Tab-separated table of C-alpha atoms and ligand atoms in Angstrom:
chain	number	residue	atom	x	y	z
A	121	MET	CA	-10.880	-1.970	-36.197
A	122	VAL	CA	-11.044	-0.291	-32.781
A	123	VAL	CA	-10.504	3.462	-32.939
A	124	LEU	CA	-9.637	5.067	-29.638
A	125	ALA	CA	-11.309	8.414	-29.056
A	126	ASN	CA	-8.113	9.873	-27.688
A	127	PRO	CA	-5.306	7.344	-28.162
A	128	PRO	CA	-2.203	9.289	-27.079
A	129	VAL	CA	-3.437	9.738	-23.510
A	130	VAL	CA	-2.826	6.133	-22.574
A	131	ASP	CA	-0.028	5.219	-24.963
A	132	GLN	CA	2.629	4.762	-22.298
A	133	ILE	CA	0.413	2.939	-19.836
A	134	PRO	CA	0.103	-0.865	-19.960
A	135	LEU	CA	-3.451	-2.147	-20.398
A	136	LEU	CA	-5.221	-4.813	-18.367
A	137	ARG	CA	-8.373	-6.801	-19.025
A	138	SER	CA	-11.310	-4.917	-17.496
A	139	PRO	CA	-12.608	-6.746	-14.443
A	140	GLY	CA	-16.052	-8.301	-14.785
A	141	PRO	CA	-18.554	-9.382	-12.119
A	142	ALA	CA	-17.007	-12.865	-12.010
A	143	ASP	CA	-13.666	-11.415	-10.912
A	144	TYR	CA	-15.091	-10.017	-7.665
A	145	PHE	CA	-13.707	-11.817	-4.649
A	146	SER	CA	-16.426	-12.414	-2.102
A	147	ALA	CA	-14.148	-14.284	0.305
A	148	VAL	CA	-11.954	-11.380	1.462
A	149	PRO	CA	-11.307	-12.163	5.151
A	150	VAL	CA	-13.009	-9.601	7.384
A	151	VAL	CA	-11.506	-8.932	10.809
A	152	ASP	CA	-13.529	-7.237	13.513
A	153	LEU	CA	-10.780	-5.359	15.325
A	154	SER	CA	-12.961	-4.950	18.428
A	155	SER	CA	-13.522	-8.697	18.846
A	156	PRO	CA	-11.495	-10.992	21.117
A	157	GLY	CA	-10.872	-13.299	18.135
A	158	ALA	CA	-9.127	-10.567	16.094
A	159	ALA	CA	-5.550	-11.801	16.671
A	160	ARG	CA	-6.326	-15.351	15.541
A	161	ALA	CA	-8.331	-14.102	12.537
A	162	ILE	CA	-5.516	-11.772	11.450
A	163	VAL	CA	-2.868	-14.494	11.581
A	164	ASP	CA	-5.141	-16.840	9.639
A	165	ALA	CA	-5.771	-14.194	6.937
A	166	CYS	CA	-2.064	-13.311	6.728
A	167	GLU	CA	-1.187	-16.975	6.217
A	168	ARG	CA	-3.847	-17.606	3.590
A	169	PHE	CA	-3.942	-14.348	1.633
A	170	GLY	CA	-1.461	-11.813	3.043
A	171	PHE	CA	-4.496	-9.552	2.933
A	172	PHE	CA	-7.630	-8.765	4.934
A	173	LYS	CA	-10.277	-6.164	5.590
A	174	VAL	CA	-10.648	-4.471	8.984
A	175	VAL	CA	-13.997	-3.316	10.391
A	176	ASN	CA	-14.906	-1.853	13.792
A	177	HIS	CA	-11.565	-0.081	13.736
A	178	GLY	CA	-12.735	2.927	15.708
A	179	VAL	CA	-11.692	5.587	13.185
A	180	ALA	CA	-14.404	8.227	12.836
A	181	ALA	CA	-16.087	8.489	9.432
A	182	GLY	CA	-15.584	12.267	9.627
A	183	THR	CA	-11.780	11.827	9.767
A	184	MET	CA	-11.847	9.767	6.578
A	185	ASP	CA	-14.353	12.046	4.831
A	186	ARG	CA	-12.440	15.235	5.583
A	187	ALA	CA	-9.182	13.761	4.317
A	188	GLU	CA	-10.912	12.509	1.186
A	189	SER	CA	-12.638	15.781	0.349
A	190	GLU	CA	-9.454	17.806	0.913
A	191	ALA	CA	-7.522	15.366	-1.303
A	192	VAL	CA	-10.168	15.641	-4.036
A	193	ARG	CA	-9.873	19.437	-3.803
A	194	PHE	CA	-6.079	19.209	-4.172
A	195	PHE	CA	-6.254	17.011	-7.286
A	196	ALA	CA	-8.939	19.253	-8.845
A	197	GLN	CA	-6.426	22.126	-9.105
A	198	ALA	CA	-4.922	23.186	-12.435
A	199	GLN	CA	-2.089	20.890	-13.577
A	200	ALA	CA	0.440	23.731	-13.399
A	201	ASP	CA	-0.390	24.324	-9.718
A	202	LYS	CA	-0.034	20.642	-8.898
A	203	ASP	CA	3.237	20.400	-10.822
A	204	ARG	CA	4.625	23.090	-8.548
A	205	ALA	CA	4.178	20.594	-5.694
A	206	GLY	CA	6.392	18.046	-7.463
A	207	PRO	CA	7.965	16.206	-9.126
A	208	GLY	CA	7.673	13.273	-6.778
A	209	TYR	CA	11.420	12.627	-6.868
A	210	PRO	CA	13.614	12.989	-5.004
A	211	PRO	CA	11.615	11.533	-3.257
A	212	PHE	CA	8.428	13.145	-1.866
A	213	GLY	CA	5.684	15.441	-3.142
A	214	TYR	CA	3.286	15.392	-6.099
A	215	GLY	CA	3.802	12.919	-8.921
A	216	SER	CA	1.894	12.106	-12.067
A	217	LYS	CA	2.008	8.837	-14.034
A	218	ARG	CA	5.644	8.063	-13.170
A	219	ILE	CA	6.110	5.556	-10.362
A	220	GLY	CA	9.525	5.038	-8.794
A	221	LEU	CA	12.764	5.807	-10.589
A	222	ASN	CA	12.962	3.118	-13.234
A	223	GLY	CA	10.342	3.859	-15.854
A	224	ASP	CA	7.131	2.425	-14.361
A	225	MET	CA	3.995	4.272	-15.455
A	226	GLY	CA	0.420	4.201	-14.218
A	227	TRP	CA	-2.802	6.062	-14.899
A	228	LEU	CA	-2.666	8.062	-11.681
A	229	GLU	CA	-1.452	11.121	-9.881
A	230	TYR	CA	-0.391	11.064	-6.266
A	231	LEU	CA	1.088	12.684	-3.204
A	232	LEU	CA	3.897	10.731	-1.561
A	233	LEU	CA	4.693	11.988	1.935
A	234	ALA	CA	7.178	11.147	4.691
A	235	VAL	CA	5.679	10.667	8.144
A	236	ASP	CA	7.530	11.567	11.340
A	237	HIS	CA	6.029	10.047	14.469
A	238	ALA	CA	2.294	10.573	13.698
A	239	SER	CA	2.157	13.395	11.150
A	240	ILE	CA	3.576	14.589	7.846
A	241	SER	CA	7.278	15.269	8.265
A	242	ASP	CA	8.195	18.953	8.721
A	243	GLY	CA	10.749	18.333	5.979
A	244	CYS	CA	7.894	17.798	3.476
A	245	ALA	CA	6.874	21.240	2.176
A	246	VAL	CA	4.010	19.607	0.295
A	247	PRO	CA	1.114	19.836	0.758
A	248	SER	CA	1.318	23.524	1.529
A	249	SER	CA	-2.423	24.022	2.118
A	250	ALA	CA	-3.083	24.041	5.866
A	251	ALA	CA	-6.559	22.544	5.385
A	252	LEU	CA	-5.221	19.532	3.456
A	253	ARG	CA	-2.250	19.081	5.773
A	254	ASN	CA	-4.429	19.158	8.890
A	255	ALA	CA	-6.965	16.753	7.420
A	256	LEU	CA	-4.233	14.317	6.340
A	257	ASN	CA	-2.483	14.597	9.710
A	258	GLU	CA	-5.691	13.765	11.548
A	259	TYR	CA	-6.147	10.751	9.260
A	260	ILE	CA	-2.494	9.634	9.572
A	261	ALA	CA	-2.621	9.735	13.389
A	262	ALA	CA	-5.752	7.562	13.311
A	263	VAL	CA	-4.622	5.040	10.684
A	264	ARG	CA	-1.242	4.690	12.388
A	265	LYS	CA	-3.049	3.552	15.545
A	266	VAL	CA	-4.912	0.952	13.496
A	267	ALA	CA	-1.591	-0.272	12.071
A	268	MET	CA	-0.139	-0.553	15.595
A	269	ARG	CA	-3.138	-2.526	16.809
A	270	VAL	CA	-2.866	-4.848	13.831
A	271	LEU	CA	0.857	-5.416	14.512
A	272	GLU	CA	0.131	-6.081	18.202
A	273	ALA	CA	-2.550	-8.545	17.164
A	274	VAL	CA	-0.085	-10.257	14.807
A	275	ALA	CA	2.397	-10.657	17.690
A	276	GLU	CA	-0.365	-11.967	19.970
A	277	GLY	CA	-1.701	-14.374	17.347
A	278	LEU	CA	1.792	-15.706	16.642
A	279	GLY	CA	2.539	-16.030	20.360
A	280	ILE	CA	5.451	-13.587	20.244
A	281	ALA	CA	6.543	-11.769	23.403
A	282	PRO	CA	6.748	-8.912	24.144
A	283	ALA	CA	3.376	-7.857	22.779
A	284	ASP	CA	4.947	-4.842	21.083
A	285	ALA	CA	7.761	-6.803	19.375
A	286	LEU	CA	6.483	-5.704	15.941
A	287	SER	CA	4.574	-2.494	16.683
A	288	ALA	CA	7.624	-1.022	18.474
A	289	MET	CA	9.520	-1.093	15.171
A	290	VAL	CA	7.029	1.436	13.813
A	291	ALA	CA	6.520	3.359	17.058
A	292	GLU	CA	10.256	3.940	17.493
A	293	GLN	CA	11.921	7.255	16.872
A	294	GLY	CA	13.231	7.247	13.296
A	295	SER	CA	10.758	4.666	11.977
A	296	ASP	CA	10.359	4.933	8.208
A	297	GLN	CA	6.688	5.604	7.702
A	298	VAL	CA	5.328	6.736	4.342
A	299	PHE	CA	1.898	7.985	3.361
A	300	ARG	CA	0.502	8.027	-0.130
A	301	VAL	CA	-2.641	9.594	-1.573
A	302	ASN	CA	-3.461	8.157	-4.987
A	303	HIS	CA	-5.934	9.627	-7.449
A	304	TYR	CA	-6.875	7.436	-10.408
A	305	PRO	CA	-8.853	9.595	-12.846
A	306	PRO	CA	-11.364	7.780	-15.042
A	307	CYS	CA	-10.080	6.708	-18.436
A	308	PRO	CA	-13.063	7.196	-20.772
A	309	ALA	CA	-10.983	6.601	-23.941
A	310	LEU	CA	-11.050	2.869	-23.181
A	311	GLN	CA	-14.722	2.589	-22.283
A	312	GLY	CA	-16.431	-0.447	-23.784
A	313	LEU	CA	-13.213	-1.909	-25.211
A	314	GLY	CA	-12.836	-4.645	-22.615
A	315	CYS	CA	-9.515	-3.276	-21.438
A	316	SER	CA	-8.552	-0.723	-18.806
A	317	ALA	CA	-5.493	1.360	-18.067
A	318	THR	CA	-3.184	0.070	-15.353
A	319	GLY	CA	-3.549	2.456	-12.427
A	320	PHE	CA	-0.723	1.017	-10.336
A	321	GLY	CA	1.069	-2.035	-11.726
A	322	GLU	CA	1.457	-5.295	-9.856
A	323	HIS	CA	3.876	-5.242	-6.955
A	324	THR	CA	4.372	-6.190	-3.338
A	325	ASP	CA	4.974	-3.534	-0.688
A	326	PRO	CA	8.463	-3.616	0.859
A	327	GLN	CA	7.391	-2.535	4.390
A	328	LEU	CA	5.895	-4.557	7.290
A	329	ILE	CA	2.251	-3.814	6.558
A	330	SER	CA	0.289	-1.260	4.546
A	331	VAL	CA	-3.152	0.012	5.524
A	332	LEU	CA	-5.360	1.203	2.665
A	333	ARG	CA	-8.642	3.061	2.530
A	334	SER	CA	-10.368	4.118	-0.687
A	335	ASN	CA	-13.489	5.917	-1.796
A	336	GLY	CA	-16.325	3.802	-3.176
A	337	THR	CA	-14.653	3.143	-6.552
A	338	SER	CA	-13.217	-0.348	-6.839
A	339	GLY	CA	-10.033	-1.123	-8.753
A	340	LEU	CA	-7.794	-2.889	-6.250
A	341	GLN	CA	-6.928	-6.451	-7.243
A	342	ILE	CA	-4.904	-9.016	-5.320
A	343	ALA	CA	-3.227	-12.185	-6.590
A	344	LEU	CA	-4.379	-15.273	-4.700
A	345	GLN	CA	-1.523	-17.171	-3.106
A	346	ASP	CA	-2.526	-20.545	-4.464
A	347	GLY	CA	-2.425	-20.210	-8.230
A	348	GLY	CA	-1.817	-16.480	-8.516
A	349	GLN	CA	-5.281	-15.719	-9.945
A	350	TRP	CA	-6.099	-11.980	-9.944
A	351	VAL	CA	-9.313	-11.133	-8.104
A	352	SER	CA	-11.022	-7.768	-7.586
A	353	VAL	CA	-11.576	-6.499	-4.068
A	354	PRO	CA	-15.044	-4.967	-3.603
A	355	SER	CA	-14.562	-1.397	-2.371
A	356	ASP	CA	-15.682	-0.420	1.116
A	357	ARG	CA	-15.121	3.194	2.052
A	358	ASP	CA	-15.833	2.478	5.743
A	359	ALA	CA	-13.191	-0.219	6.116
A	360	PHE	CA	-9.418	-0.536	5.949
A	361	PHE	CA	-7.585	-3.122	3.887
A	362	VAL	CA	-4.287	-4.466	5.166
A	363	ASN	CA	-1.481	-5.898	3.010
A	364	VAL	CA	1.374	-8.016	4.337
A	365	GLY	CA	4.643	-6.497	3.079
A	366	ASP	CA	7.987	-8.136	2.230
A	367	SER	CA	9.542	-7.269	5.619
A	368	LEU	CA	6.819	-9.088	7.567
A	369	GLN	CA	7.285	-12.051	5.227
A	370	VAL	CA	10.953	-12.192	6.286
A	371	LEU	CA	10.220	-11.622	10.009
A	372	THR	CA	7.878	-14.628	9.887
A	373	ASN	CA	10.394	-16.661	7.810
A	374	GLY	CA	7.863	-16.963	5.003
A	375	ARG	CA	4.948	-18.061	7.189
A	376	PHE	CA	3.171	-14.932	5.938
A	377	ARG	CA	3.743	-13.956	2.330
A	378	SER	CA	3.574	-10.429	0.982
A	379	VAL	CA	0.557	-10.029	-1.273
A	380	LYS	CA	0.903	-9.082	-4.924
A	381	HIS	CA	-1.594	-6.365	-5.738
A	382	ARG	CA	-2.378	-3.796	-8.443
A	383	VAL	CA	-4.996	-1.207	-9.363
A	384	VAL	CA	-7.086	-1.214	-12.545
A	385	THR	CA	-8.634	2.133	-13.457
A	386	ASN	CA	-12.320	2.637	-14.007
A	387	SER	CA	-13.485	4.135	-17.307
A	388	LEU	CA	-16.099	6.350	-15.644
A	389	LYS	CA	-15.360	6.936	-11.963
A	390	SER	CA	-12.304	8.273	-10.219
A	391	ARG	CA	-10.722	6.361	-7.379
A	392	VAL	CA	-9.034	8.039	-4.441
A	393	SER	CA	-7.058	5.945	-1.997
A	394	PHE	CA	-4.914	6.560	1.057
A	395	ILE	CA	-2.172	4.129	1.975
A	396	TYR	CA	-0.120	4.225	5.152
A	397	PHE	CA	3.084	2.171	4.905
A	398	ALA	CA	4.446	1.017	8.249
A	399	GLY	CA	8.228	0.706	7.963
A	400	PRO	CA	10.873	0.312	10.672
A	401	PRO	CA	13.915	2.562	11.247
A	402	LEU	CA	16.586	2.251	8.519
A	403	ALA	CA	18.982	0.453	10.891
A	404	GLN	CA	16.414	-2.199	11.903
A	405	ARG	CA	17.654	-5.711	11.175
A	406	ILE	CA	15.061	-7.641	9.199
A	407	ALA	CA	15.402	-11.326	10.085
A	408	PRO	CA	13.028	-14.075	11.260
A	409	LEU	CA	11.883	-13.582	14.860
A	410	PRO	CA	13.733	-16.234	16.897
A	411	GLN	CA	10.473	-17.293	18.559
A	412	LEU	CA	9.097	-18.295	15.179
A	413	LEU	CA	12.005	-20.526	14.205
A	414	GLY	CA	11.433	-24.140	15.078
A	415	GLU	CA	14.156	-26.457	16.412
A	416	GLY	CA	17.001	-26.406	13.844
A	417	GLU	CA	15.035	-24.188	11.450
A	418	GLN	CA	17.209	-21.759	9.504
A	419	SER	CA	16.312	-18.370	8.087
A	420	LEU	CA	15.293	-18.555	4.429
A	421	TYR	CA	16.815	-15.105	3.901
A	422	LYS	CA	20.206	-13.429	3.934
A	423	GLU	CA	20.754	-10.811	6.644
A	424	PHE	CA	19.772	-7.247	5.817
A	425	THR	CA	18.600	-4.011	7.391
A	426	TRP	CA	15.486	-2.125	6.331
A	427	GLY	CA	17.752	0.607	4.907
A	428	GLU	CA	19.570	-1.937	2.718
A	429	TYR	CA	16.295	-3.424	1.535
A	430	LYS	CA	14.830	-0.027	0.723
A	431	LYS	CA	17.918	0.983	-1.245
A	432	ALA	CA	17.746	-2.256	-3.228
A	433	ALA	CA	13.995	-1.777	-3.779
A	434	TYR	CA	14.501	1.609	-5.407
A	435	LYS	CA	16.795	-0.037	-7.992
A	436	THR	CA	14.072	-2.482	-9.046
A	437	ARG	CA	11.111	-2.179	-11.380
A	438	LEU	CA	7.730	-2.157	-9.694
A	439	GLY	CA	6.766	-5.705	-10.692
A	440	ASP	CA	10.121	-7.318	-9.829
A	441	ASN	CA	10.370	-9.918	-7.110
A	442	ARG	CA	12.462	-7.752	-4.786
A	443	LEU	CA	12.931	-10.378	-2.103
A	444	SER	CA	14.459	-12.945	-4.460
A	445	GLN	CA	17.905	-11.305	-4.235
A	446	PHE	CA	17.798	-11.812	-0.453
A	447	VAL	CA	16.711	-15.446	-0.505
A	448	LYS	CA	19.460	-17.863	0.589
A	449	ALA	CA	20.691	-20.097	-2.208
B	27	GA4	C1	5.562	0.275	-3.414
B	27	GA4	C2	4.899	0.667	-2.080
B	27	GA4	C3	4.867	2.200	-1.863
B	27	GA4	O1	3.873	2.799	-2.705
B	27	GA4	C4	6.242	2.843	-2.168
B	27	GA4	C5	6.525	2.569	-3.638
B	27	GA4	C6	7.800	3.171	-4.222
B	27	GA4	C7	7.484	4.514	-4.921
B	27	GA4	O2	6.438	4.671	-5.526
B	27	GA4	O3	8.363	5.375	-4.868
B	27	GA4	C8	8.399	2.086	-5.164
B	27	GA4	C9	7.598	0.776	-4.859
B	27	GA4	C10	6.851	1.080	-3.578
B	27	GA4	C11	8.504	-0.465	-4.713
B	27	GA4	C12	9.715	-0.513	-5.687
B	27	GA4	C13	10.240	0.881	-6.060
B	27	GA4	C14	9.895	1.855	-4.934
B	27	GA4	C15	8.379	2.365	-6.655
B	27	GA4	C16	9.396	1.412	-7.184
B	27	GA4	C17	9.477	1.044	-8.457
B	27	GA4	C18	6.264	4.306	-1.763
B	27	GA4	C19	7.326	2.023	-1.545
B	27	GA4	O4	7.845	2.186	-0.469
B	27	GA4	O5	7.710	1.014	-2.416
């Protein structure tokens, strides 16, 4: 019989098989953002995986390091101090274990922040520490530029004019950008048992794209598009990882598919990740770009705005297929 050292700590969190060396995915597409072939490589990766890694992105290591060390300092505070910065709903601030509004749980704590233009929204009182806020703002401004370049490259690779057809949706006044700092503490109670706590359960992101950066602790897994096999993404603290979200799936009429992903916690090491979610303004119509529809080709999806999709998303459970209710019969 297996006796957990401290069973109640994980009793509400679903368990996953611990990843082994064979689960590591060595074929993650790597895009050199400074190379002339970046646009083609991005489109290829989006079609095959809905996921890729970005190197030579131009973001200074110091920007990432400062944001990471300030985030680590925030999460190291006493629980009571952190709880004063939350709860995460409605809808922004500090949250612990609860994800969304419908009962999803993960072995993590996080900061969920609204972004206005290129920094944390003035409406977000959290984080209150100037050092953390400044470090995150410097990071957000930099990662947002990476997201814009990726969206421009997507438009170029797909042959869409104007070049800013996609990036303008995020650059516009009123665009719905969100930033998340996730801290997955180690879960030693499960060490050696072959299973791990779910850090963030499987889901697709509703936005256009998400740009992730983590410390050197792995844990991110993606589901491969042919067959759905879960593979572990080797961590790389110097790179960004980009996910295709549901909205870009619709804009490309399913040519790109949003990638299912999740995070498995480590029994010994904590993982800290930053994710920038590039969303359009609430009134933006999300429908296939006319230039991508072939002769006589119809949209696979019913008409909706980003605001309608977001509202529907918040009624779903994390792992639900949120797009299915918008697929034409
Ligand atoms: C997934 C992507 C982002 O983290 C997020 C998440 C949001 C939340 O944590 O509040 C959601 C989730 C995400 C999709 C479905 C709903 C909403 C939790 C949840 C169960 C901030 C987002 O935009 O959508």
